[in-house]
């Protein structure tokens, strides 16, 4: 009869041998590994301080593209992180509502970049904005009833429909030549097309959808937020949600070499033109 210790040693040795055979050969970390790494960014703490929402970017090497989604995880790591947005839905920029009951985010699921939200109570995902233009950055007002958002528009267009037609026309050029009569010509890898990023505010109805937005940065010849790296950190609601402050650099003739961003105060309902709070400060 074979002793139990011998049997145990044989089993352990067999398991070790199998694992040794199955283990991959060590190799150097290469560029494909770097590209394929998952990337976590834009963490946001819930109002109650119990949850973190973040953006996760995964890479589809075969399709040569990155895919972003929204995940949540308890701050005490009592359970694993889990995806909040549906599978296949590209999403980014998670933002909690002030009461923590909803999570707003950006998604191009509808064909253009719009604001969506997830309801923690019923688990439903719904579209909040349905605008003819892409929504850039956004922010929820402290009372949860308004939404500040940025969009690219043309100064001489009176409404969003006019802007949509202008962008569609630019997408079908009849000639490749472009004439620029002032700088900037482009920001990094994006050529200027005459539009400006401008700030709007829309009310959120009881049904969860946003109303037609009003432009609160009117008469501002500059980008809100600024380019090329500006985001929702460059505008903020007042605690009572009645006012909004934003940063902007007036273009004029010095825009390409100026760093003079000023702070402007505007009514959140767009009823008055913005006023410059820092006109005496010639720096950022």
Tab-separated table of C-alpha atoms in Angstrom:
chain	number	residue	atom	x	y	z
A	1	UNK	CA	0.000	0.000	0.000
A	2	UNK	CA	1.415	3.405	-1.012
A	3	UNK	CA	1.680	5.864	1.927
A	4	UNK	CA	-0.580	8.929	1.764
A	5	UNK	CA	2.426	11.254	1.958
A	6	UNK	CA	3.839	9.723	-1.207
A	7	UNK	CA	0.502	10.142	-3.009
A	8	UNK	CA	0.348	13.776	-1.868
A	9	UNK	CA	3.873	14.454	-3.093
A	10	UNK	CA	3.074	12.882	-6.457
A	11	UNK	CA	-0.059	15.017	-6.819
A	12	UNK	CA	1.800	18.190	-5.884
A	13	UNK	CA	4.645	17.375	-8.248
A	14	UNK	CA	2.157	16.664	-11.051
A	15	UNK	CA	0.327	19.906	-10.455
A	16	UNK	CA	3.593	21.844	-10.454
A	17	UNK	CA	4.704	20.158	-13.663
A	18	UNK	CA	1.414	20.998	-15.387
A	19	UNK	CA	1.570	24.615	-14.251
A	20	UNK	CA	5.155	24.881	-15.388
A	21	UNK	CA	4.209	23.600	-18.835
A	22	UNK	CA	1.176	25.925	-19.072
A	23	UNK	CA	3.012	29.057	-17.926
A	24	UNK	CA	3.850	31.408	-20.817
A	25	UNK	CA	7.418	32.291	-21.581
A	26	UNK	CA	8.540	35.607	-20.074
A	27	UNK	CA	8.835	38.409	-22.619
A	28	UNK	CA	9.432	42.115	-22.734
A	29	UNK	CA	6.610	44.632	-22.378
A	30	UNK	CA	5.996	45.954	-25.896
A	31	UNK	CA	4.015	48.673	-27.627
A	32	UNK	CA	0.979	46.449	-28.167
A	33	UNK	CA	0.797	45.820	-24.428
A	34	UNK	CA	0.953	49.557	-23.815
A	35	UNK	CA	-1.823	50.292	-26.300
A	36	UNK	CA	-4.024	47.481	-24.981
A	37	UNK	CA	-3.888	48.556	-21.331
A	38	UNK	CA	-7.228	49.573	-19.815
A	39	UNK	CA	-7.249	53.225	-18.766
A	40	UNK	CA	-9.196	54.660	-15.834
A	41	UNK	CA	-9.916	58.408	-15.751
A	42	UNK	CA	-12.269	61.166	-14.569
A	43	UNK	CA	-13.195	59.701	-11.131
A	44	UNK	CA	-16.228	61.337	-9.490
A	45	UNK	CA	-17.293	60.905	-5.857
A	46	UNK	CA	-21.016	60.567	-5.143
A	47	UNK	CA	-22.635	63.273	-2.950
A	48	UNK	CA	-22.950	60.774	-0.087
A	49	UNK	CA	-19.299	59.822	-0.386
A	50	UNK	CA	-19.998	56.105	-0.716
A	51	UNK	CA	-19.449	55.528	-4.415
A	52	UNK	CA	-17.010	56.498	-7.145
A	53	UNK	CA	-17.993	56.679	-10.803
A	54	UNK	CA	-15.216	56.633	-13.377
A	55	UNK	CA	-14.530	56.369	-17.079
A	56	UNK	CA	-12.906	53.181	-18.377
A	57	UNK	CA	-11.241	53.052	-21.781
A	58	UNK	CA	-10.598	49.660	-23.345
A	59	UNK	CA	-8.876	49.070	-26.668
A	60	UNK	CA	-10.106	47.023	-29.607
A	61	UNK	CA	-6.829	46.345	-31.400
A	62	UNK	CA	-8.455	44.620	-34.368
A	63	UNK	CA	-10.789	47.552	-34.972
A	64	UNK	CA	-8.026	50.049	-34.163
A	65	UNK	CA	-10.151	52.095	-31.750
A	66	UNK	CA	-10.719	52.770	-28.081
A	67	UNK	CA	-14.084	52.270	-26.380
A	68	UNK	CA	-15.099	54.150	-23.220
A	69	UNK	CA	-17.749	53.168	-20.688
A	70	UNK	CA	-18.873	54.263	-17.217
A	71	UNK	CA	-18.198	52.105	-14.149
A	72	UNK	CA	-18.931	52.469	-10.438
A	73	UNK	CA	-17.280	51.049	-7.333
A	74	UNK	CA	-17.873	51.475	-3.561
A	75	UNK	CA	-15.241	53.683	-1.938
A	76	UNK	CA	-14.478	50.944	0.614
A	77	UNK	CA	-14.005	48.355	-2.174
A	78	UNK	CA	-16.571	46.133	-0.465
A	79	UNK	CA	-17.611	44.840	-3.881
A	80	UNK	CA	-15.936	44.809	-7.314
A	81	UNK	CA	-16.326	47.620	-9.799
A	82	UNK	CA	-19.201	47.083	-12.217
A	83	UNK	CA	-20.250	48.683	-15.519
A	84	UNK	CA	-23.096	51.162	-15.221
A	85	UNK	CA	-23.734	51.857	-18.907
A	86	UNK	CA	-25.199	49.107	-21.133
A	87	UNK	CA	-22.846	46.857	-23.080
A	88	UNK	CA	-21.897	48.395	-26.419
A	89	UNK	CA	-22.846	51.935	-25.382
A	90	UNK	CA	-19.892	54.309	-25.671
A	91	UNK	CA	-20.036	56.747	-22.739
A	92	UNK	CA	-17.815	59.236	-20.931
A	93	UNK	CA	-17.781	62.138	-18.427
A	94	UNK	CA	-19.753	60.737	-15.455
A	95	UNK	CA	-21.408	63.416	-13.284
A	96	UNK	CA	-23.618	62.736	-10.244
A	97	UNK	CA	-26.819	64.685	-9.691
A	98	UNK	CA	-26.714	66.823	-6.503
A	99	UNK	CA	-29.000	64.375	-4.678
A	100	UNK	CA	-26.957	61.360	-5.822
A	101	UNK	CA	-30.010	59.623	-7.294
A	102	UNK	CA	-28.818	59.866	-10.900
A	103	UNK	CA	-25.602	59.828	-12.869
A	104	UNK	CA	-25.345	61.996	-15.976
A	105	UNK	CA	-22.882	61.210	-18.767
A	106	UNK	CA	-22.060	61.862	-22.430
A	107	UNK	CA	-22.819	59.370	-25.191
A	108	UNK	CA	-23.085	59.383	-28.972
A	109	UNK	CA	-25.536	56.467	-29.024
A	110	UNK	CA	-28.152	58.638	-30.765
A	111	UNK	CA	-25.736	59.618	-33.540
A	112	UNK	CA	-24.500	62.850	-31.968
A	113	UNK	CA	-22.846	63.485	-28.615
A	114	UNK	CA	-25.659	64.139	-26.137
A	115	UNK	CA	-26.221	64.096	-22.373
A	116	UNK	CA	-27.759	60.930	-20.918
A	117	UNK	CA	-28.477	59.777	-17.375
A	118	UNK	CA	-28.727	56.621	-15.315
A	119	UNK	CA	-31.384	56.366	-12.574
A	120	UNK	CA	-30.136	54.399	-9.558
A	121	UNK	CA	-33.728	53.865	-8.399
A	122	UNK	CA	-35.006	51.899	-11.387
A	123	UNK	CA	-31.794	51.204	-13.310
A	124	UNK	CA	-33.054	52.945	-16.433
A	125	UNK	CA	-30.884	54.844	-18.899
A	126	UNK	CA	-32.465	57.711	-20.811
A	127	UNK	CA	-31.437	60.534	-23.112
A	128	UNK	CA	-31.595	64.024	-21.563
A	129	UNK	CA	-30.656	66.309	-24.466
A	130	UNK	CA	-31.732	65.870	-28.079
A	131	UNK	CA	-30.023	68.705	-29.910
A	132	UNK	CA	-28.937	69.057	-33.548
A	133	UNK	CA	-25.353	69.783	-32.440
A	134	UNK	CA	-22.814	67.802	-30.453
A	135	UNK	CA	-22.739	68.632	-26.755
A	136	UNK	CA	-19.205	69.207	-25.474
A	137	UNK	CA	-18.706	69.571	-21.746
A	138	UNK	CA	-21.619	69.911	-19.308
A	139	UNK	CA	-22.431	70.540	-15.647
A	140	UNK	CA	-25.509	70.019	-13.453
A	141	UNK	CA	-26.797	72.995	-11.440
A	142	UNK	CA	-26.843	72.662	-7.611
A	143	UNK	CA	-30.655	72.502	-7.613
A	144	UNK	CA	-30.585	69.691	-10.204
A	145	UNK	CA	-33.049	71.570	-12.392
A	146	UNK	CA	-30.670	73.062	-14.971
A	147	UNK	CA	-27.890	71.856	-17.193
A	148	UNK	CA	-25.005	73.985	-18.452
A	149	UNK	CA	-23.486	72.723	-21.686
A	150	UNK	CA	-21.117	73.842	-24.408
A	151	UNK	CA	-21.607	73.578	-28.165
A	152	UNK	CA	-19.752	74.740	-31.260
A	153	UNK	CA	-21.728	77.510	-32.993
A	154	UNK	CA	-21.257	80.282	-35.557
A	155	UNK	CA	-21.593	83.887	-34.398
A	156	UNK	CA	-23.912	84.882	-37.248
A	157	UNK	CA	-26.368	81.988	-36.736
A	158	UNK	CA	-29.536	82.851	-34.837
A	159	UNK	CA	-30.461	79.308	-33.814
A	160	UNK	CA	-29.162	75.748	-33.594
A	161	UNK	CA	-30.852	74.740	-36.860
A	162	UNK	CA	-28.810	77.364	-38.726
A	163	UNK	CA	-25.633	75.999	-37.175
A	164	UNK	CA	-26.536	72.449	-38.181
A	165	UNK	CA	-26.974	73.515	-41.800
A	166	UNK	CA	-23.644	75.331	-41.735
A	167	UNK	CA	-21.781	72.307	-40.408
A	168	UNK	CA	-23.463	70.045	-42.950
A	169	UNK	CA	-22.379	72.383	-45.739
A	170	UNK	CA	-18.792	72.358	-44.475
A	171	UNK	CA	-18.823	68.584	-44.560
A	172	UNK	CA	-19.482	68.647	-48.312
A	173	UNK	CA	-16.906	71.072	-49.697
A	174	UNK	CA	-16.775	71.784	-53.413
A	175	UNK	CA	-13.157	72.911	-53.196
A	176	UNK	CA	-10.176	72.064	-51.022
A	177	UNK	CA	-8.846	75.594	-50.620
A	178	UNK	CA	-9.459	77.557	-47.420
A	179	UNK	CA	-8.729	81.255	-46.846
A	180	UNK	CA	-7.872	82.430	-43.319
A	181	UNK	CA	-7.857	86.146	-42.548
A	182	UNK	CA	-6.806	85.857	-38.878
A	183	UNK	CA	-5.219	83.505	-36.379
A	184	UNK	CA	-5.774	80.923	-34.930
A	185	UNK	CA	-5.594	78.705	-38.009
A	186	UNK	CA	-5.803	75.566	-35.937
A	187	UNK	CA	-5.425	74.172	-32.409
A	188	UNK	CA	-3.008	71.271	-32.402
A	189	UNK	CA	-4.525	68.812	-34.926
A	190	UNK	CA	-7.899	70.566	-35.420
A	191	UNK	CA	-8.309	73.163	-38.144
A	192	UNK	CA	-10.480	76.189	-37.359
A	193	UNK	CA	-13.747	76.394	-39.315
A	194	UNK	CA	-15.133	79.698	-38.043
A	195	UNK	CA	-17.174	78.283	-35.168
A	196	UNK	CA	-16.749	79.023	-31.469
A	197	UNK	CA	-17.451	76.916	-28.414
A	198	UNK	CA	-20.194	78.701	-26.491
A	199	UNK	CA	-21.991	78.121	-23.195
A	200	UNK	CA	-25.710	77.354	-22.937
A	201	UNK	CA	-28.111	76.526	-20.102
A	202	UNK	CA	-31.176	74.287	-20.445
A	203	UNK	CA	-33.874	73.509	-17.910
A	204	UNK	CA	-34.516	69.852	-17.072
A	205	UNK	CA	-38.225	69.019	-17.072
A	206	UNK	CA	-40.082	66.655	-14.763
A	207	UNK	CA	-39.881	63.995	-17.464
A	208	UNK	CA	-36.073	64.193	-17.326
A	209	UNK	CA	-35.551	65.786	-20.741
A	210	UNK	CA	-33.885	69.141	-21.331
A	211	UNK	CA	-35.646	72.132	-22.843
A	212	UNK	CA	-34.294	74.298	-25.651
A	213	UNK	CA	-31.043	75.828	-24.340
A	214	UNK	CA	-30.377	79.555	-24.020
A	215	UNK	CA	-26.967	81.005	-24.799
A	216	UNK	CA	-25.468	82.597	-21.682
A	217	UNK	CA	-22.121	83.533	-23.270
A	218	UNK	CA	-23.674	85.751	-25.931
A	219	UNK	CA	-21.623	88.728	-27.093
A	220	UNK	CA	-18.465	86.862	-26.061
A	221	UNK	CA	-16.020	86.601	-28.964
A	222	UNK	CA	-14.076	83.683	-27.538
A	223	UNK	CA	-14.307	80.001	-26.737
A	224	UNK	CA	-16.155	78.774	-23.646
A	225	UNK	CA	-14.571	76.595	-22.456
A	226	UNK	CA	-11.196	77.645	-23.822
A	227	UNK	CA	-9.267	75.692	-26.425
A	228	UNK	CA	-7.599	73.334	-26.786
A	229	UNK	CA	-7.802	71.839	-23.276
A	230	UNK	CA	-10.761	73.610	-21.618
A	231	UNK	CA	-13.483	71.560	-19.927
A	232	UNK	CA	-16.326	71.906	-17.394
A	233	UNK	CA	-13.805	73.129	-14.823
A	234	UNK	CA	-13.999	76.524	-16.567
A	235	UNK	CA	-17.630	77.262	-15.655
A	236	UNK	CA	-19.662	76.978	-12.444
A	237	UNK	CA	-23.153	77.700	-11.125
A	238	UNK	CA	-23.750	79.884	-8.096
A	239	UNK	CA	-25.033	77.959	-5.016
A	240	UNK	CA	-28.612	79.134	-5.731
A	241	UNK	CA	-28.330	78.070	-9.428
A	242	UNK	CA	-29.408	81.542	-10.585
A	243	UNK	CA	-26.027	82.661	-11.913
A	244	UNK	CA	-23.155	81.115	-13.799
A	245	UNK	CA	-19.503	82.155	-13.961
A	246	UNK	CA	-17.265	81.121	-16.846
A	247	UNK	CA	-13.721	81.758	-18.057
A	248	UNK	CA	-13.096	83.167	-21.524
A	249	UNK	CA	-10.331	84.808	-23.520
A	250	UNK	CA	-11.662	87.561	-25.760
A	251	UNK	CA	-10.298	86.918	-29.231
A	252	UNK	CA	-9.631	90.299	-30.856
A	253	UNK	CA	-6.241	90.557	-32.567
A	254	UNK	CA	-4.148	89.223	-29.667
A	255	UNK	CA	-5.777	85.823	-29.159
A	256	UNK	CA	-2.892	83.672	-30.523
A	257	UNK	CA	-0.351	85.044	-28.017
A	258	UNK	CA	-2.615	86.131	-25.146
A	259	UNK	CA	-3.107	84.227	-21.893
A	260	UNK	CA	-5.592	86.747	-20.521
A	261	UNK	CA	-8.584	84.619	-19.576
A	262	UNK	CA	-11.170	86.598	-17.598
A	263	UNK	CA	-14.062	85.476	-15.408
A	264	UNK	CA	-17.519	86.489	-16.613
A	265	UNK	CA	-20.765	86.502	-14.618
A	266	UNK	CA	-24.077	85.817	-16.384
A	267	UNK	CA	-27.685	85.079	-15.453
A	268	UNK	CA	-28.386	81.371	-15.863
A	269	UNK	CA	-31.597	82.156	-17.757
A	270	UNK	CA	-29.690	84.216	-20.349
A	271	UNK	CA	-31.681	87.358	-19.548
A	272	UNK	CA	-28.604	89.597	-19.418
A	273	UNK	CA	-25.278	89.823	-21.196
A	274	UNK	CA	-22.241	88.601	-19.225
A	275	UNK	CA	-20.213	91.081	-17.190
A	276	UNK	CA	-16.422	90.889	-16.800
A	277	UNK	CA	-15.405	90.337	-13.180
A	278	UNK	CA	-11.640	90.522	-13.769
A	279	UNK	CA	-11.156	93.231	-16.396
A	280	UNK	CA	-8.322	94.767	-14.392
A	281	UNK	CA	-6.333	91.532	-14.340
A	282	UNK	CA	-4.375	91.032	-17.552
A	283	UNK	CA	-3.295	87.497	-16.689
A	284	UNK	CA	-5.136	84.175	-16.610
